[in-house]
Short mmCIF file of C-alpha atoms in Angstrom, two decimals:
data_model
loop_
_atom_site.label_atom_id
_atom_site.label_comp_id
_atom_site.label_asym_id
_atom_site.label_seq_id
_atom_site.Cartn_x
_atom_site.Cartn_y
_atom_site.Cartn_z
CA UNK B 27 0.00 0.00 0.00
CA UNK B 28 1.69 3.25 -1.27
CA UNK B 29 -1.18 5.26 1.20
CA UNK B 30 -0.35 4.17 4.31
CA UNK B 31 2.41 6.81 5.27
CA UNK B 32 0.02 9.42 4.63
CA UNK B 33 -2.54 8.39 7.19
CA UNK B 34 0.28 8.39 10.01
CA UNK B 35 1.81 11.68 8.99
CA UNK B 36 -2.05 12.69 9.08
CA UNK B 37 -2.28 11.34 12.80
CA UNK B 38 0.60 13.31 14.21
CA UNK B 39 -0.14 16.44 12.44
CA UNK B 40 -3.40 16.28 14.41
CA UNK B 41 -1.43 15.27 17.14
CA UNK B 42 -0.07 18.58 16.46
CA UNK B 43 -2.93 20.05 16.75
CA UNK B 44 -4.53 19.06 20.14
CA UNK B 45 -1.17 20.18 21.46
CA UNK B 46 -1.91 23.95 20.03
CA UNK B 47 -5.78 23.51 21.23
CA UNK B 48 -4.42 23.39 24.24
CA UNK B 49 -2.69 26.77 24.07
CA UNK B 50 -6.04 28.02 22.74
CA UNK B 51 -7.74 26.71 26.05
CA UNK B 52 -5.30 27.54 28.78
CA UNK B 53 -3.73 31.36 27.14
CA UNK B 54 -3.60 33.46 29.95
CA UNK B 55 -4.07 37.19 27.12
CA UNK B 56 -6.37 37.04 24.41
CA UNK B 57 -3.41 37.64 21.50
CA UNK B 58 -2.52 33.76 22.83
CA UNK B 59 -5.45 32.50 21.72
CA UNK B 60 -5.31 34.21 18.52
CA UNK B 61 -1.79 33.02 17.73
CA UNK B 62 -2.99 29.50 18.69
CA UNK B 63 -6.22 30.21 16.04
CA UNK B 64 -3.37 31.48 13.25
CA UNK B 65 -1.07 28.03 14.01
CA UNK B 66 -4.11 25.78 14.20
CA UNK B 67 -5.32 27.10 10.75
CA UNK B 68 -2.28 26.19 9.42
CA UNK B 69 -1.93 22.94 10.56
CA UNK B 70 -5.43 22.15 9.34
CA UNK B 71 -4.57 23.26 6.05
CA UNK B 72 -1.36 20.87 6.35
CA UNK B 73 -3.89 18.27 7.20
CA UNK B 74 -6.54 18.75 4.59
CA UNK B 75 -3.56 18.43 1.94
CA UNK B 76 -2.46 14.54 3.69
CA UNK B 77 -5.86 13.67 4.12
CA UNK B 78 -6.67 14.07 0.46
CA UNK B 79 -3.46 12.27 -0.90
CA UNK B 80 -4.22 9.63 1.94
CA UNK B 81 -8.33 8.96 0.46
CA UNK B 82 -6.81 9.86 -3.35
CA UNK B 83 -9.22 12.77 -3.49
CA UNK B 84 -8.68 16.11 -5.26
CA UNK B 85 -11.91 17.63 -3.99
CA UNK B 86 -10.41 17.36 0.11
CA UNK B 87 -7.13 19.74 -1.38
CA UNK B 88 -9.68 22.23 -2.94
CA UNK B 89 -11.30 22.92 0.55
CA UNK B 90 -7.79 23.27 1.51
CA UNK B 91 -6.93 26.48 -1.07
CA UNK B 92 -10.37 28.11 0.09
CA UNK B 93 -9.51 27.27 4.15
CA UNK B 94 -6.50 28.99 3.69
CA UNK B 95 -7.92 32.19 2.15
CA UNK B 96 -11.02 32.56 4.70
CA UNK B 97 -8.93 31.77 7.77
CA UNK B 98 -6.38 34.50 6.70
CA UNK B 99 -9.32 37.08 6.40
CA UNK B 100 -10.62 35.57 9.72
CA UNK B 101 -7.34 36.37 11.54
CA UNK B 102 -6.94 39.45 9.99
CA UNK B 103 -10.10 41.01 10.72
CA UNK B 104 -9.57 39.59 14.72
CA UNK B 105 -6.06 41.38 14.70
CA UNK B 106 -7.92 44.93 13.32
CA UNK B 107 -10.57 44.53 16.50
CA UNK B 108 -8.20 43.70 18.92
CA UNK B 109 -6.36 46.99 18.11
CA UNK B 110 -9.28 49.04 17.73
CA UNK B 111 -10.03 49.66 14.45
CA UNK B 112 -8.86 50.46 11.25
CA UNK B 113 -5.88 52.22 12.21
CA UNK D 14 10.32 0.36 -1.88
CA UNK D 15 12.22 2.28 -4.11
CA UNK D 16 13.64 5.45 -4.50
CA UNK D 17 10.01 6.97 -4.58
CA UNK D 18 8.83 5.68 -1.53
CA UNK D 19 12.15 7.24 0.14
CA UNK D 20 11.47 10.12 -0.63
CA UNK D 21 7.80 10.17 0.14
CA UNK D 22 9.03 9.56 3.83
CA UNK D 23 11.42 11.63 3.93
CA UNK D 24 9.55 14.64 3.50
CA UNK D 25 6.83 13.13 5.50
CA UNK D 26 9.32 12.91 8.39
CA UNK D 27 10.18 16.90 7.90
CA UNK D 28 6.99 17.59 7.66
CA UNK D 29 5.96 16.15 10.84
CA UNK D 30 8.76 16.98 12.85
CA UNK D 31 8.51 21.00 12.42
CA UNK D 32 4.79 20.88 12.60
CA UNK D 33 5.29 18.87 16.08
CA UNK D 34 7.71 21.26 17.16
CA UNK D 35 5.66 24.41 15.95
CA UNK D 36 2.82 23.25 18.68
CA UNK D 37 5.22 22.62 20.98
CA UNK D 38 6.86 26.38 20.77
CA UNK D 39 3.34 27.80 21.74
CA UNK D 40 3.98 25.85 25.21
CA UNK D 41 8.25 26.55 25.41
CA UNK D 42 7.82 30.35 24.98
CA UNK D 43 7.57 33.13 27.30
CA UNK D 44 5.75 36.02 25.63
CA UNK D 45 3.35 36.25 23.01
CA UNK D 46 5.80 37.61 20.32
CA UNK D 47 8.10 34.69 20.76
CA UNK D 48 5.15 31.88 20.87
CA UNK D 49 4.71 33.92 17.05
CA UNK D 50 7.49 33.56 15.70
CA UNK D 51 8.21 29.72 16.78
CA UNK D 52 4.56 28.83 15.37
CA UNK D 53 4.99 30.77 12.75
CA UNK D 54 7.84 29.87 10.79
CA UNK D 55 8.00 25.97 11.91
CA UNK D 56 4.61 25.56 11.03
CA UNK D 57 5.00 26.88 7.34
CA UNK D 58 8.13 24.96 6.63
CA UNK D 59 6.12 22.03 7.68
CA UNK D 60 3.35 22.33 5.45
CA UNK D 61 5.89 23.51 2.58
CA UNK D 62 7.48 19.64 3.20
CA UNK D 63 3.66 18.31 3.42
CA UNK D 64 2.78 19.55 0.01
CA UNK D 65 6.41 18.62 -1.29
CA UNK D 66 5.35 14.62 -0.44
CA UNK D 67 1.95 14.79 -1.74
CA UNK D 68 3.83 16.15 -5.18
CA UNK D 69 5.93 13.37 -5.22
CA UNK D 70 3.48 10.62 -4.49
CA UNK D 71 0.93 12.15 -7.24
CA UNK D 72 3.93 12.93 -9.85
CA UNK D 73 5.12 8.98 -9.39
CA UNK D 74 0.99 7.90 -9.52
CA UNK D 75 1.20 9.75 -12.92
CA UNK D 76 4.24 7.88 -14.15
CA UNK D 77 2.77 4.85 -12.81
CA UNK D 78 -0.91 5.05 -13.99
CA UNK D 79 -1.40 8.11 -16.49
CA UNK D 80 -4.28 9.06 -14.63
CA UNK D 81 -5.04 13.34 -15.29
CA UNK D 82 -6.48 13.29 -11.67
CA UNK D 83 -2.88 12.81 -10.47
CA UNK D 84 -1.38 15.57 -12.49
CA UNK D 85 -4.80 17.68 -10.85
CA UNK D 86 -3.92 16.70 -6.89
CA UNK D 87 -0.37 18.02 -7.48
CA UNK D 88 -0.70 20.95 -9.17
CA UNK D 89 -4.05 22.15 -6.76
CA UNK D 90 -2.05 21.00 -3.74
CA UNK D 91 0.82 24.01 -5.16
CA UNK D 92 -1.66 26.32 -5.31
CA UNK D 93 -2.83 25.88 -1.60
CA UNK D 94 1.06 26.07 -0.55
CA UNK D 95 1.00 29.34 -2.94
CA UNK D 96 -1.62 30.63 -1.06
CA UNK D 97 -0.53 30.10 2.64
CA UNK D 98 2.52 31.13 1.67
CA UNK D 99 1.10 34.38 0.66
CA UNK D 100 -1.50 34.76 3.77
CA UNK D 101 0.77 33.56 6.68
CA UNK D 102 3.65 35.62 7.27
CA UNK D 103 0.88 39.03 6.58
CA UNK D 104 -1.63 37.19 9.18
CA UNK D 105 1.54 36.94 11.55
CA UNK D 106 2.86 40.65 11.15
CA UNK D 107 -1.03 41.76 11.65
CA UNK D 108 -1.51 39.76 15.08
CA UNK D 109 1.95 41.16 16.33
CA UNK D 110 0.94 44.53 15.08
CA UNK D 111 -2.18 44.42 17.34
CA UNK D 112 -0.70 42.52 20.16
CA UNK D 113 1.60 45.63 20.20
CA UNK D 114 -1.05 48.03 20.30
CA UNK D 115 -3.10 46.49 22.79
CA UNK D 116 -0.90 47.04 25.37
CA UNK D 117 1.49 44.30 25.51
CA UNK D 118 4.87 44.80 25.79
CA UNK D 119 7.50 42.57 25.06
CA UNK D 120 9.12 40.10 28.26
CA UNK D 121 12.46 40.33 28.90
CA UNK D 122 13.37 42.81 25.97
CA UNK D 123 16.39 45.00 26.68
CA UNK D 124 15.70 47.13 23.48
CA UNK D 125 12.43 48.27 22.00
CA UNK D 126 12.85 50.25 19.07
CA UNK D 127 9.44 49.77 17.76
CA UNK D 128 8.14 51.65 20.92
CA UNK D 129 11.08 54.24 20.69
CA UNK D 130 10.10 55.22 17.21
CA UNK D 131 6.10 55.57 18.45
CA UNK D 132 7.39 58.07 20.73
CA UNK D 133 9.77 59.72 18.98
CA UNK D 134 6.89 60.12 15.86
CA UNK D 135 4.60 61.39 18.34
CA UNK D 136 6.80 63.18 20.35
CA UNK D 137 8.81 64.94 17.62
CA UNK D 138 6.53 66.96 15.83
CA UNK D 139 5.78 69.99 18.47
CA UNK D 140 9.04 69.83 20.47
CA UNK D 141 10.66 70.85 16.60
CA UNK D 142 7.97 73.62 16.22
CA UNK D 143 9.11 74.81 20.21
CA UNK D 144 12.77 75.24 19.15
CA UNK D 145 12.43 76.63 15.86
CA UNK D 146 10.92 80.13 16.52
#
C-alpha cells in the first residue's frame, strides 16, 4: 500500500494540533489565543492536503486552497478589532 | 520500496517533525511575540514539506498510472502552498501589530525600538515647532 504513510503523517499532524488547542484553552491574554487560532489554521490546512493524498481525493485539497484564504481574512479582521479599528 | 517511496518519507518525516515542534513552541515560549514567531515559521516549513510529499506521491501515480487526476492533486495542492505562503507571514505581522497596540509589551526585551520610534513620531513633531521660533 503506497497510502499508508500518509494516514500516520495525518495522525501526528493532528497530534499537532490538540497540542496547540491546548494553548487556545489555557492562554492566559487574548493575542494567545489568537496566535494558537493562526497556528491551528495552518496545521489544518497541512492536514486537509495529507488527508486528500491519503483517500486519493482532489476535492479534500480544494477545501484546503479556500480554508487557507477565509482563515487569513478571519485572523486578519480579529487582529484589526483587537487593536481598535482600522488604524 | 524504491527510491520513490524514500522520498515520500522523507519529507513526511520533515513535515511532521517542524509541525510537532511548531505546537510545541506555543507551550516553550515566554511572551506572546516569541510563541509567534516559533509557530509561525515551523509551522509553514512544515506544510511547505507536506505539500512537497503529496507532489511526489501524485507525480510517481502519474508515471505509474497516467491518470489526469494525479497531475490535478499536485498541481491544486501548489496552489494551496502558494496561497498560505502568501497569507501567513501578513496574518503573523497583523496579530503582532495588534498585540503591540493592545498594550502588551514585550518580556524580557532590553531594546524596543518599535516603541522608541512611536514616541519619537509622536513626540517629535511639536518639540521641533518649540525650538524653531
Amino acid at each position: 500500500m503506497m497510502s499508508d504513510p500518509f494516514f500516520y503523517a495525518a495522525l501526528l499532524t493532528a497530534i499537532a494540533g490538540l497540542i496547540t488547542m491546548l494553548r487556545m484553552l489555557i492562554g492566559p491574554t487574548v493575542p494567545d489565543r489568537v496566535v494558537g487560532l493562526d497556528t491551528l489554521n495552518t496545521i489544518v490546512v497541512a492536514l486537509m492536503i495529507l488527508l486528500g493524498a491519503a483517500y486519493d481525493r482532489t476535492i479534500y485539497i480544494d477545501i484546503a486552497i479556500v480554508y487557507a484564504i477565509l482563515s487569513y481574512i478571519g485572523t486578519l479582521i480579529i487582529a484589526k478589532y483587537l487593536q481598535g479599528g482600522l488604524s | 520500496m524504491n527510491g520513490i517511496d524514500y522520498l515520500v518519507y522523507t519529507f513526511l518525516g520533515i513535515s511532521v517533525t517542524f509541525n510537532m515542534l511548531g505546537s510545541i513552541a506555543l507551550h516553550r515560549f515566554p511572551d506572546v511575540y516569541t510563541r509567534l514567531h516559533g509557530a509561525t515559521k515551523s509551522t509553514t516549513f512544515g506544510t511547505i514539506f507536506a505539500v512537497f510529499a503529496v507532489m511526489a506521491h501524485a507525480f510517481y501515480r502519474l508515471h505509474v498510472t497516467g491518470d489526469p487526476k494525479y497531475l490535478q492533486m499536485s498541481l491544486h495542492s501548489l496552489v494551496a502552498l502558494v496561497a498560505l505562503l502568501l497569507t501567513n507571514p501578513t496574518g503573523a505581522h497583523a496579530i503582532a501589530k495588534a498585540a503591540y497596540l493592545t498594550g502588551y509589551k514585550p518580556k524580557k526585551a532590553v531594546v524596543d525600538s518599535y516603541e522608541s520610534r512611536i514616541a519619537g513620531h509622536v513626540k517629535a513633531e511639536p518639540e521641533e515647532g518649540e525650538v524653531k521660533p
